[in-house]
CSV table of C-alpha atoms and ligand atoms in Angstrom, one decimal:
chain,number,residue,atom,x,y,z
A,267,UNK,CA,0.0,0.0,0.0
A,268,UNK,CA,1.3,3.3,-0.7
A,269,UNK,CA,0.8,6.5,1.3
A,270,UNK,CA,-0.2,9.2,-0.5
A,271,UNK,CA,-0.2,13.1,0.3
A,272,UNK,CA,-3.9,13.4,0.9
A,273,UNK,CA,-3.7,11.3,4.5
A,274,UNK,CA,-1.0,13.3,5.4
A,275,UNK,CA,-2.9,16.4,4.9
A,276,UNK,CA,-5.7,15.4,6.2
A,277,UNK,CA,-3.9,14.6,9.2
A,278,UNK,CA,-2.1,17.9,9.8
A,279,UNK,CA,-5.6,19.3,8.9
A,280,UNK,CA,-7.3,17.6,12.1
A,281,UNK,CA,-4.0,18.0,14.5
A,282,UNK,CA,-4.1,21.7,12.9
A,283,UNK,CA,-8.0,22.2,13.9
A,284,UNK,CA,-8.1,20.2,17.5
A,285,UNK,CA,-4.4,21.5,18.4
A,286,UNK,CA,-4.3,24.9,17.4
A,287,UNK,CA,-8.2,25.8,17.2
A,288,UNK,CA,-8.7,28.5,14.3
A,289,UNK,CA,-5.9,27.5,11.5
A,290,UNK,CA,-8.4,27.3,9.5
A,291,UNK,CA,-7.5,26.1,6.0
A,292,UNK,CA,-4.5,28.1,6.1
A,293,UNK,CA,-1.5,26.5,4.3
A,294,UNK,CA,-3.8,23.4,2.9
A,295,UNK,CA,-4.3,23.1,-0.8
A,296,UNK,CA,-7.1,21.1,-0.4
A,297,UNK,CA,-10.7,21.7,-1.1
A,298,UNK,CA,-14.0,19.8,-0.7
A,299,UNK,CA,-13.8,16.4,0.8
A,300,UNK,CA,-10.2,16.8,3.1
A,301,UNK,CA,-11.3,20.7,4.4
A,302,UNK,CA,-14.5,19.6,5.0
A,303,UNK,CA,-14.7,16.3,6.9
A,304,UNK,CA,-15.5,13.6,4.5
A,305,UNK,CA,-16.2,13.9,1.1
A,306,UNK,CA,-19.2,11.1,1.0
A,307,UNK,CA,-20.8,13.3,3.1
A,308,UNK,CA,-24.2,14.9,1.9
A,309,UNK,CA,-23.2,18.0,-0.3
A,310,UNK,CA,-20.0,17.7,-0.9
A,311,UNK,CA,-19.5,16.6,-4.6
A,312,UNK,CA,-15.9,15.5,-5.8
A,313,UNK,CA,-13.7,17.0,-8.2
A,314,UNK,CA,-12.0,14.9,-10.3
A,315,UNK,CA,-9.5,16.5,-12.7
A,316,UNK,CA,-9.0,14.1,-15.7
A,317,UNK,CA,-5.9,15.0,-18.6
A,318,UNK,CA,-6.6,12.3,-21.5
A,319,UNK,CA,-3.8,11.6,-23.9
A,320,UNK,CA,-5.7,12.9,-26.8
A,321,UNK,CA,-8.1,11.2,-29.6
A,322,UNK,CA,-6.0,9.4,-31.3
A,323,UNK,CA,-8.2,5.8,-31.6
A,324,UNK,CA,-11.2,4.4,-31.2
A,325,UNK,CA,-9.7,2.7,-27.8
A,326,UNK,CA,-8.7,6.0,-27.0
A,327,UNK,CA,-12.7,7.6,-27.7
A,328,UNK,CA,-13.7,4.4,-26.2
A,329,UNK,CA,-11.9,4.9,-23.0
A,330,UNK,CA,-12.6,8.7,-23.4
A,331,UNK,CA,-16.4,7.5,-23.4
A,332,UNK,CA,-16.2,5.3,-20.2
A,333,UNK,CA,-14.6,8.1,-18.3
A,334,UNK,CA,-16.8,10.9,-18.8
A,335,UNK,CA,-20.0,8.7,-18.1
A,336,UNK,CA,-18.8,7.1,-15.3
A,337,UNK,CA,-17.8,10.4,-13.9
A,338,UNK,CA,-21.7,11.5,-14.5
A,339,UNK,CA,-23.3,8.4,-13.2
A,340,UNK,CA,-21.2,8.8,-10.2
A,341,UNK,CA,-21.7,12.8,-9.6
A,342,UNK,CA,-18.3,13.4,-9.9
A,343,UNK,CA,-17.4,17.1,-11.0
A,344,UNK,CA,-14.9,16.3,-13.8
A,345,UNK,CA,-12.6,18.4,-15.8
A,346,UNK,CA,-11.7,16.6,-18.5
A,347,UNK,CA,-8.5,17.8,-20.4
A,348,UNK,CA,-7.7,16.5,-23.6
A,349,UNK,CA,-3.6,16.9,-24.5
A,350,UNK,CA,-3.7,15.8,-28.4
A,351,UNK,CA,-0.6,13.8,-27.6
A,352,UNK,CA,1.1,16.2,-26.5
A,353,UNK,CA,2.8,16.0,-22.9
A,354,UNK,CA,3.3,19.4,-22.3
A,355,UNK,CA,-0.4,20.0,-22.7
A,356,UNK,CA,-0.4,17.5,-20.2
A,357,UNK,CA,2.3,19.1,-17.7
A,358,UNK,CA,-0.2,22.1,-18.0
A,359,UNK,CA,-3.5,20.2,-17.4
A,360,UNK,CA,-2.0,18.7,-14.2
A,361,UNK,CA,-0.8,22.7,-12.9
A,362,UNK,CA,-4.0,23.8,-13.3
A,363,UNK,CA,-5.8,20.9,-11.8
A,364,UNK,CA,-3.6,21.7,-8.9
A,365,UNK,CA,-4.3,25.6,-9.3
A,366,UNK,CA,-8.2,24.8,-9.2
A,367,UNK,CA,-7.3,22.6,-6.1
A,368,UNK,CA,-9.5,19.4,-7.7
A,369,UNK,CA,-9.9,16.5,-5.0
A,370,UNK,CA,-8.2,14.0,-7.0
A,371,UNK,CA,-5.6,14.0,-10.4
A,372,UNK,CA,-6.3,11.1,-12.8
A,373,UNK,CA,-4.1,10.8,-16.0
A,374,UNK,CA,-2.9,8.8,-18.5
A,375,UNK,CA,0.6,9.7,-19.4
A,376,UNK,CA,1.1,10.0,-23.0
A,377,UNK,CA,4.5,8.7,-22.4
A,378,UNK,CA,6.5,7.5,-19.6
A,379,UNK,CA,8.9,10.2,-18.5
A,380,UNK,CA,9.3,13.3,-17.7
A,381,UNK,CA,6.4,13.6,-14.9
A,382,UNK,CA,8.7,13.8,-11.5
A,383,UNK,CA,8.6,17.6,-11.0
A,384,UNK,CA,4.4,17.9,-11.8
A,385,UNK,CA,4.4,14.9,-9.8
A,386,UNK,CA,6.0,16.4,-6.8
A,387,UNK,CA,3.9,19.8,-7.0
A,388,UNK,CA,0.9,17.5,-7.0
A,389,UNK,CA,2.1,15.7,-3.9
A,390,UNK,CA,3.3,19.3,-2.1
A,391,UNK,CA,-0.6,20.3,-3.1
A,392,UNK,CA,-1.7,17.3,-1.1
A,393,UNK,CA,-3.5,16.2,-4.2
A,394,UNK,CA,-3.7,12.4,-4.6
A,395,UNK,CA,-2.6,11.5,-8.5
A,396,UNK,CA,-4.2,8.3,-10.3
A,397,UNK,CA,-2.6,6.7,-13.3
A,398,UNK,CA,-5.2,5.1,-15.8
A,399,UNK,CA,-4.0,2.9,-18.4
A,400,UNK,CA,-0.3,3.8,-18.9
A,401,UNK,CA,2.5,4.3,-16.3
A,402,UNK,CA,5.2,6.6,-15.6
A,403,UNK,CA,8.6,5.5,-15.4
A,404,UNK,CA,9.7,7.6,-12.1
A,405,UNK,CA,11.2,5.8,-9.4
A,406,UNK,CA,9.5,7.5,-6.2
A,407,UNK,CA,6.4,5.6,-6.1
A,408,UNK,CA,4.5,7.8,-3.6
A,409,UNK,CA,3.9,10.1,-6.1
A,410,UNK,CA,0.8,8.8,-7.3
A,411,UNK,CA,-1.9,6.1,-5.6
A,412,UNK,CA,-2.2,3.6,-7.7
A,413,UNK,CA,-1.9,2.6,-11.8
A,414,UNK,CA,-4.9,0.9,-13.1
A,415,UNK,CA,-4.3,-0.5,-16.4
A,416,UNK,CA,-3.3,-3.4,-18.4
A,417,UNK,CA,-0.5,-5.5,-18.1
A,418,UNK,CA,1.1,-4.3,-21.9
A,419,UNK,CA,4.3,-6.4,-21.6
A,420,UNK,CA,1.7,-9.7,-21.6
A,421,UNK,CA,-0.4,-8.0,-24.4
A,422,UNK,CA,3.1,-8.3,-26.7
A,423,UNK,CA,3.8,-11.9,-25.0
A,424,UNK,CA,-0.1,-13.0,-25.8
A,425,UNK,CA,0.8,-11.4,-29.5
A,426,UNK,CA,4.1,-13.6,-30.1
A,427,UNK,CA,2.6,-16.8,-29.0
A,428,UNK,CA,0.0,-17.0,-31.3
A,429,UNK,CA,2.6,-16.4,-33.9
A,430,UNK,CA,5.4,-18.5,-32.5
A,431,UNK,CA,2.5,-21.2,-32.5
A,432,UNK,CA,1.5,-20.3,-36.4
A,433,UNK,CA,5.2,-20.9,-37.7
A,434,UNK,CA,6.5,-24.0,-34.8
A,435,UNK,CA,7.2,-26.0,-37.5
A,436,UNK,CA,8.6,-23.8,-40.1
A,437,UNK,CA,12.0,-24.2,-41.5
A,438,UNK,CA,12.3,-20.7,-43.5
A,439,UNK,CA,12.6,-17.2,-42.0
A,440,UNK,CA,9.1,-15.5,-41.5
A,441,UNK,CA,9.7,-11.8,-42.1
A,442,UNK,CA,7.9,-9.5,-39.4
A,443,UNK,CA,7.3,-5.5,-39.5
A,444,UNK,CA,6.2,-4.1,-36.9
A,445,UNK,CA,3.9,-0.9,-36.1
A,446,UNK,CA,4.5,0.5,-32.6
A,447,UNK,CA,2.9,2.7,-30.8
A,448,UNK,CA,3.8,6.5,-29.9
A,449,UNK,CA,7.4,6.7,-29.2
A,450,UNK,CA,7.7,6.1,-25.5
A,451,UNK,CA,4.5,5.4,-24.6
A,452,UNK,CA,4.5,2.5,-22.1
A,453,UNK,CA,2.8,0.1,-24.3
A,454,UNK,CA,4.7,1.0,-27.3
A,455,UNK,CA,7.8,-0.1,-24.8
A,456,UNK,CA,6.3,-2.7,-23.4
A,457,UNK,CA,4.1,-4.6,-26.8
A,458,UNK,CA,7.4,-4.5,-28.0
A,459,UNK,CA,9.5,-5.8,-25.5
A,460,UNK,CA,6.6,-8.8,-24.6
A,461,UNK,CA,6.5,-9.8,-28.5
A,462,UNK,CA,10.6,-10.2,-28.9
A,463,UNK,CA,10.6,-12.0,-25.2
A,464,UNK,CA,8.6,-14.4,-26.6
A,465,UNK,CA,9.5,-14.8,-30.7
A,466,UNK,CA,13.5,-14.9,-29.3
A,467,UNK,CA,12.9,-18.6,-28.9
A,468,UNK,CA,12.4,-19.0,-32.5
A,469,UNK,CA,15.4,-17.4,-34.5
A,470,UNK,CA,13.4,-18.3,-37.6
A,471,UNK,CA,11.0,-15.1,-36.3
A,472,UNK,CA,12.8,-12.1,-38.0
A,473,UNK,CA,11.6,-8.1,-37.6
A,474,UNK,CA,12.8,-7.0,-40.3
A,475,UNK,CA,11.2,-3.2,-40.1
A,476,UNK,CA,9.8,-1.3,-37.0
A,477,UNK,CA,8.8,1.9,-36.5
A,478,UNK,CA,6.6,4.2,-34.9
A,479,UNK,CA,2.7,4.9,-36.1
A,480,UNK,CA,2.3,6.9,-33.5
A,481,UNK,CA,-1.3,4.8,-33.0
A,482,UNK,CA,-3.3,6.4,-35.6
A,483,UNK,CA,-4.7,5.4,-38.8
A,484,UNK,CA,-3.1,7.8,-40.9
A,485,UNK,CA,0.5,7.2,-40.3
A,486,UNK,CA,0.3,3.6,-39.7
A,487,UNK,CA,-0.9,3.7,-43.6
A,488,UNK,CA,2.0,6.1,-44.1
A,489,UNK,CA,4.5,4.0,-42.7
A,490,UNK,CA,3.0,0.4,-43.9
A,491,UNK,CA,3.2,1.6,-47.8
A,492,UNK,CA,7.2,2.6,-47.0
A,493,UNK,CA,7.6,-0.8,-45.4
A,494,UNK,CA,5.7,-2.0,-48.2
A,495,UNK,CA,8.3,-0.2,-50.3
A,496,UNK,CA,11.4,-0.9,-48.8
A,497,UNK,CA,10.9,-4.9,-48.4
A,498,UNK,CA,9.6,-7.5,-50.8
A,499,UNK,CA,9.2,-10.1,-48.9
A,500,UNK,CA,6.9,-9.5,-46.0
A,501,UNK,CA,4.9,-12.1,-44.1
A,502,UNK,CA,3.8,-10.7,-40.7
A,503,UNK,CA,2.6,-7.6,-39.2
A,504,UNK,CA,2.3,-6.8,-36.0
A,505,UNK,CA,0.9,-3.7,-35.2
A,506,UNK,CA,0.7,-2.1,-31.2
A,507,UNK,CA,-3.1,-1.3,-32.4
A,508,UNK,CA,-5.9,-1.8,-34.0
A,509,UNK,CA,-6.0,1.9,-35.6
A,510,UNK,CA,-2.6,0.9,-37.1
A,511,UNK,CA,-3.1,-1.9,-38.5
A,512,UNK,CA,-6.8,-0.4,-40.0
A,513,UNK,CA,-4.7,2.0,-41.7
A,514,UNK,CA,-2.1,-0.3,-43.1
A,515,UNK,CA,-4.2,-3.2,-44.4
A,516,UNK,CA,-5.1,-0.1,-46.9
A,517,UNK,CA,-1.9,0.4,-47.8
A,518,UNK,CA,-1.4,-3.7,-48.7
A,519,UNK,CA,-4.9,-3.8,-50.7
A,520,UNK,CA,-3.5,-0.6,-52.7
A,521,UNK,CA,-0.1,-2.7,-53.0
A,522,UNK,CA,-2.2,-5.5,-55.0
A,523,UNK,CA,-2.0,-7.9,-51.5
A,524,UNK,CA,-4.5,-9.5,-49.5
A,525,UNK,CA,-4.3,-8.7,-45.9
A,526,UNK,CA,-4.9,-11.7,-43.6
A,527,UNK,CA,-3.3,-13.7,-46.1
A,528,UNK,CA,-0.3,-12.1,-48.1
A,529,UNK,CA,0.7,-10.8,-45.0
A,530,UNK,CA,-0.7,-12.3,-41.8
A,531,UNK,CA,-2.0,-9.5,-39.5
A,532,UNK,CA,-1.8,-8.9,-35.3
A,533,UNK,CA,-2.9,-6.5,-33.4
A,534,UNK,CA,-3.9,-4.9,-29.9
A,535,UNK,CA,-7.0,-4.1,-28.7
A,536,UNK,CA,-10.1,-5.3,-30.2
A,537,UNK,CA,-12.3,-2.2,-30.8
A,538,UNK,CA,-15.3,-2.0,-33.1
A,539,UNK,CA,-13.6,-1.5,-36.7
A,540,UNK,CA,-10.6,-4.4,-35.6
A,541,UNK,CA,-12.7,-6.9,-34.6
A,542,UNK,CA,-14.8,-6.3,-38.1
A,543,UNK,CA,-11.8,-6.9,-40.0
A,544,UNK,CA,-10.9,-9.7,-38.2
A,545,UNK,CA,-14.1,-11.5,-38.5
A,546,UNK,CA,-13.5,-10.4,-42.3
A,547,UNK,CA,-9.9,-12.3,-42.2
A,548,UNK,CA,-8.5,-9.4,-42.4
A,549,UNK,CA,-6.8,-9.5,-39.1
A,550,UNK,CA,-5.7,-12.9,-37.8
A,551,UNK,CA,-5.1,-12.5,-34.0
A,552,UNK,CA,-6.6,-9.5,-32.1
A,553,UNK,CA,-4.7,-9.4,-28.3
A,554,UNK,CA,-7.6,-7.3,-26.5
A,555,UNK,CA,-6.9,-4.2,-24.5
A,556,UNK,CA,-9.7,-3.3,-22.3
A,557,UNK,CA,-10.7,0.9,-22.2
A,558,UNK,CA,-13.5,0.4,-20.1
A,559,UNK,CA,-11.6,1.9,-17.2
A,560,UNK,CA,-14.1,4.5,-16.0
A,561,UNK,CA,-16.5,2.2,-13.4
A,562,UNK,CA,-13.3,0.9,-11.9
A,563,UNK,CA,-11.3,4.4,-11.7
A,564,UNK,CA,-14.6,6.1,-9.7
A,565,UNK,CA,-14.4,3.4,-7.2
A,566,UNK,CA,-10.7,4.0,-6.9
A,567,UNK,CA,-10.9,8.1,-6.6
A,568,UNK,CA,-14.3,7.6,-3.7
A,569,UNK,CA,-11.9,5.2,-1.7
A,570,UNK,CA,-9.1,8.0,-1.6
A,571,UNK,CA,-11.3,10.3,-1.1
A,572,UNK,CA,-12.6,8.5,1.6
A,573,UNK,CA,-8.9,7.5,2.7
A,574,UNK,CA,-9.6,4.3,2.3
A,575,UNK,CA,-6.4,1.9,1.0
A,576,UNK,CA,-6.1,0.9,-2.6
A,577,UNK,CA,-4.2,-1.3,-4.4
A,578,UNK,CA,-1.1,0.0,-5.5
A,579,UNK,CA,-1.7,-1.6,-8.9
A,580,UNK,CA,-4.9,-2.9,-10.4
A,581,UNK,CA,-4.6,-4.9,-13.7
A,582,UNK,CA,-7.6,-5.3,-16.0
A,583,UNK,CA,-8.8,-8.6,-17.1
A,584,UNK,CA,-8.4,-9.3,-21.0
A,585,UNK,CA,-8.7,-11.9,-23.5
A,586,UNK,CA,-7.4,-12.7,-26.8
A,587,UNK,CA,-9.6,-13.2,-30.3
A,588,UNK,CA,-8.7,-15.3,-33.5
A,589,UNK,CA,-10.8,-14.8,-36.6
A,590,UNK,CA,-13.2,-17.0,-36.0
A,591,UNK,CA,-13.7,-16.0,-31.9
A,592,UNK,CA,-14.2,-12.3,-33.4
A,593,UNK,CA,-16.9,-12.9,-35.7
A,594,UNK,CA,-18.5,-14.7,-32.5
A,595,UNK,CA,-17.9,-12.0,-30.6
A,596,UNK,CA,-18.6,-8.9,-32.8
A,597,UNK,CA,-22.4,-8.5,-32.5
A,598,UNK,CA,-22.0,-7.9,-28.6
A,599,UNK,CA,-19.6,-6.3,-28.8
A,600,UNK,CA,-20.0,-2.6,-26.9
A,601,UNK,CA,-17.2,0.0,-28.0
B,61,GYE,O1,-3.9,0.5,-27.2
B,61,GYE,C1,-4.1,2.6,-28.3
B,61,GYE,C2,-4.2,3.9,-27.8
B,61,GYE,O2,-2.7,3.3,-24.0
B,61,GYE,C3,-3.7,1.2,-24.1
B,61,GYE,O3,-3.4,3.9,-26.6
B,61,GYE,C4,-3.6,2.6,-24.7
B,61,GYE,C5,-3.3,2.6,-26.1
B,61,GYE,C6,-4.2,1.8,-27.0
B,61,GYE,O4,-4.0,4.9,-28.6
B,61,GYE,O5,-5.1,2.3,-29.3
């Protein structure tokens, strides 16, 4: 369990009010819930300041979506900040969520360094900080509650057993590009690292090309038509997203190839538009990322409010769909 800045100032705020009488809220950045007793109490809404990474998929409008209505349904008084990638948009989200003096920071970091210093102004504010869905890289860990999220480096692993499994028996080199996500973004770093863990065991398993995408459509078209391009011979792609690999399986129809089978296709998440390409045969193996993170993260920012513990990290659940498991799923399917 990690402590967090809120308890302590929550603490100095009672030994401040029963020990000295009239400090008021003098020297505490803290609104709502810690300044006025507890936050579930009758009247006293929460403020949740939320900095989003941007727009850049449907997982990312998905997630977007599960936020912002769980927020409502739970009466939360959100500020939502979008950064459009961008981490210094985020850096100044995050100041001004302190400025306002929200109850709670929630963020998902477009990349994974580069937060210490906000981090630390957070804590000095006394204002608890929540990672959703990707983590920071800094080594103090008391300067956020928790990271709720998926484990990325098993998404990669998931992704390189279906393929070690496709090619066990093959006895010729099986040429793999490779989409990743933004440049370091945790599960560009970590789809990455989880995929070559697993396909080292098979030196036949060769990537021959990878490169950034930055997780949009657009460029992973852009970059799939260069790797298209620069290499003849390509049999696998494995791209960190869906959104990527949407946007390249364009680029190998306009080469004169059939995606799914010219070039077998992998991907993360299993949105909407993947999944229908994979029940299509488009896409062979979809490792699904779950954005429905909102329910979970409300829960989490009540108990801190509350000062209840909480998990330092919470994993979500996932599975994994072939082909054949997508068009199963598809109909049901909610985002
Ligand atoms: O896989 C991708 C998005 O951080 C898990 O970001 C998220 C990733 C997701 O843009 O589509």
């Amino acid at each position: 369990m990690k402590r967090f800045g809120k308890m302590s100032a929550v603490l100095a705020l009672t030994f401040c009010m029963s020990v000295l009488g009239a400090c008021a809220n003098g020297g505490n950045n803290q609104t709502g819930a810690a300044s006025e007793g507890s936050a579930t109490k009758a009247g006293t809404t929460i403020t949740l300041g939320f900095s989003q990474v941007g727009a850049e998929s449907g997982w990312r409008s998905a997630n977007t979506k599960s936020i912002q209505d769980s927020a409502k349904e739970a009466g939360y008084n959100l500020k939502f900040s979008d950064a459009q990638q961008k981490q210094e948009n985020q850096i100044k989200a995050i100041r001004s969520f302190i400025q306002q003096k929200v109850d709670v920071i929630a963020f998902s970091p477009v990349v994974e360094s580069g937060w210490d210093t906000v981090l630390k102004e957070a804590k000095d504010a006394g204002i608890p900080v929540v990672l959703t869905d990707r983590a920071v890289d800094s080594k103090d860990t008391s300067l956020y509650v928790t990271f709720l999220g998926s484990d990325f480096v098993e998404e990669g692993r998931k992704a390189g057993k279906w393929l070690s499994e496709q090619y066990k028996d093959t006895k010729e080199d099986v040429n793999i590009v490779e989409l990743q996500g933004t440049t370091g973004s945790a599960p560009a770093n970590d789809r990455m690292a989880g995929f070559a863990e697993v396909i080292a065991a098979n030196p036949h398993l060769k990537v021959i090309a990878s490169q950034t995408g930055d997780f949009t459509r657009a460029k992973g078209k852009e970059v799939m038509q260069a790797f298209l391009k620069a290499n003849k011979d390509i049999d696998v792609l494995y791209a960190h997203n869906d959104d990527m690999a949407l946007g390249a399986i364009q680029a190998i129809e306009a080469a004169g190839l059939k995606p799914g089978q010219d070039i077998k296709i992998i991907s993360v998440d299993a949105v909407k538009d993947g999944m229908q390409a994979a029940s299509e045969g488009k896409i062979n193996f979809i490792v699904e990322c779950n954005p429905m993170l909102g329910p979970q993260l409300m829960k989490i920012v009540k108990d801190v409010v509350d000062g209840k513990s909480v998990e330092p990290r919470i994993v979500t659940e996932e599975t994994t769909f072939t082909s054949e498991q997508a068009k199963e799923a598809l109909p049901n399917r909610a985002y």
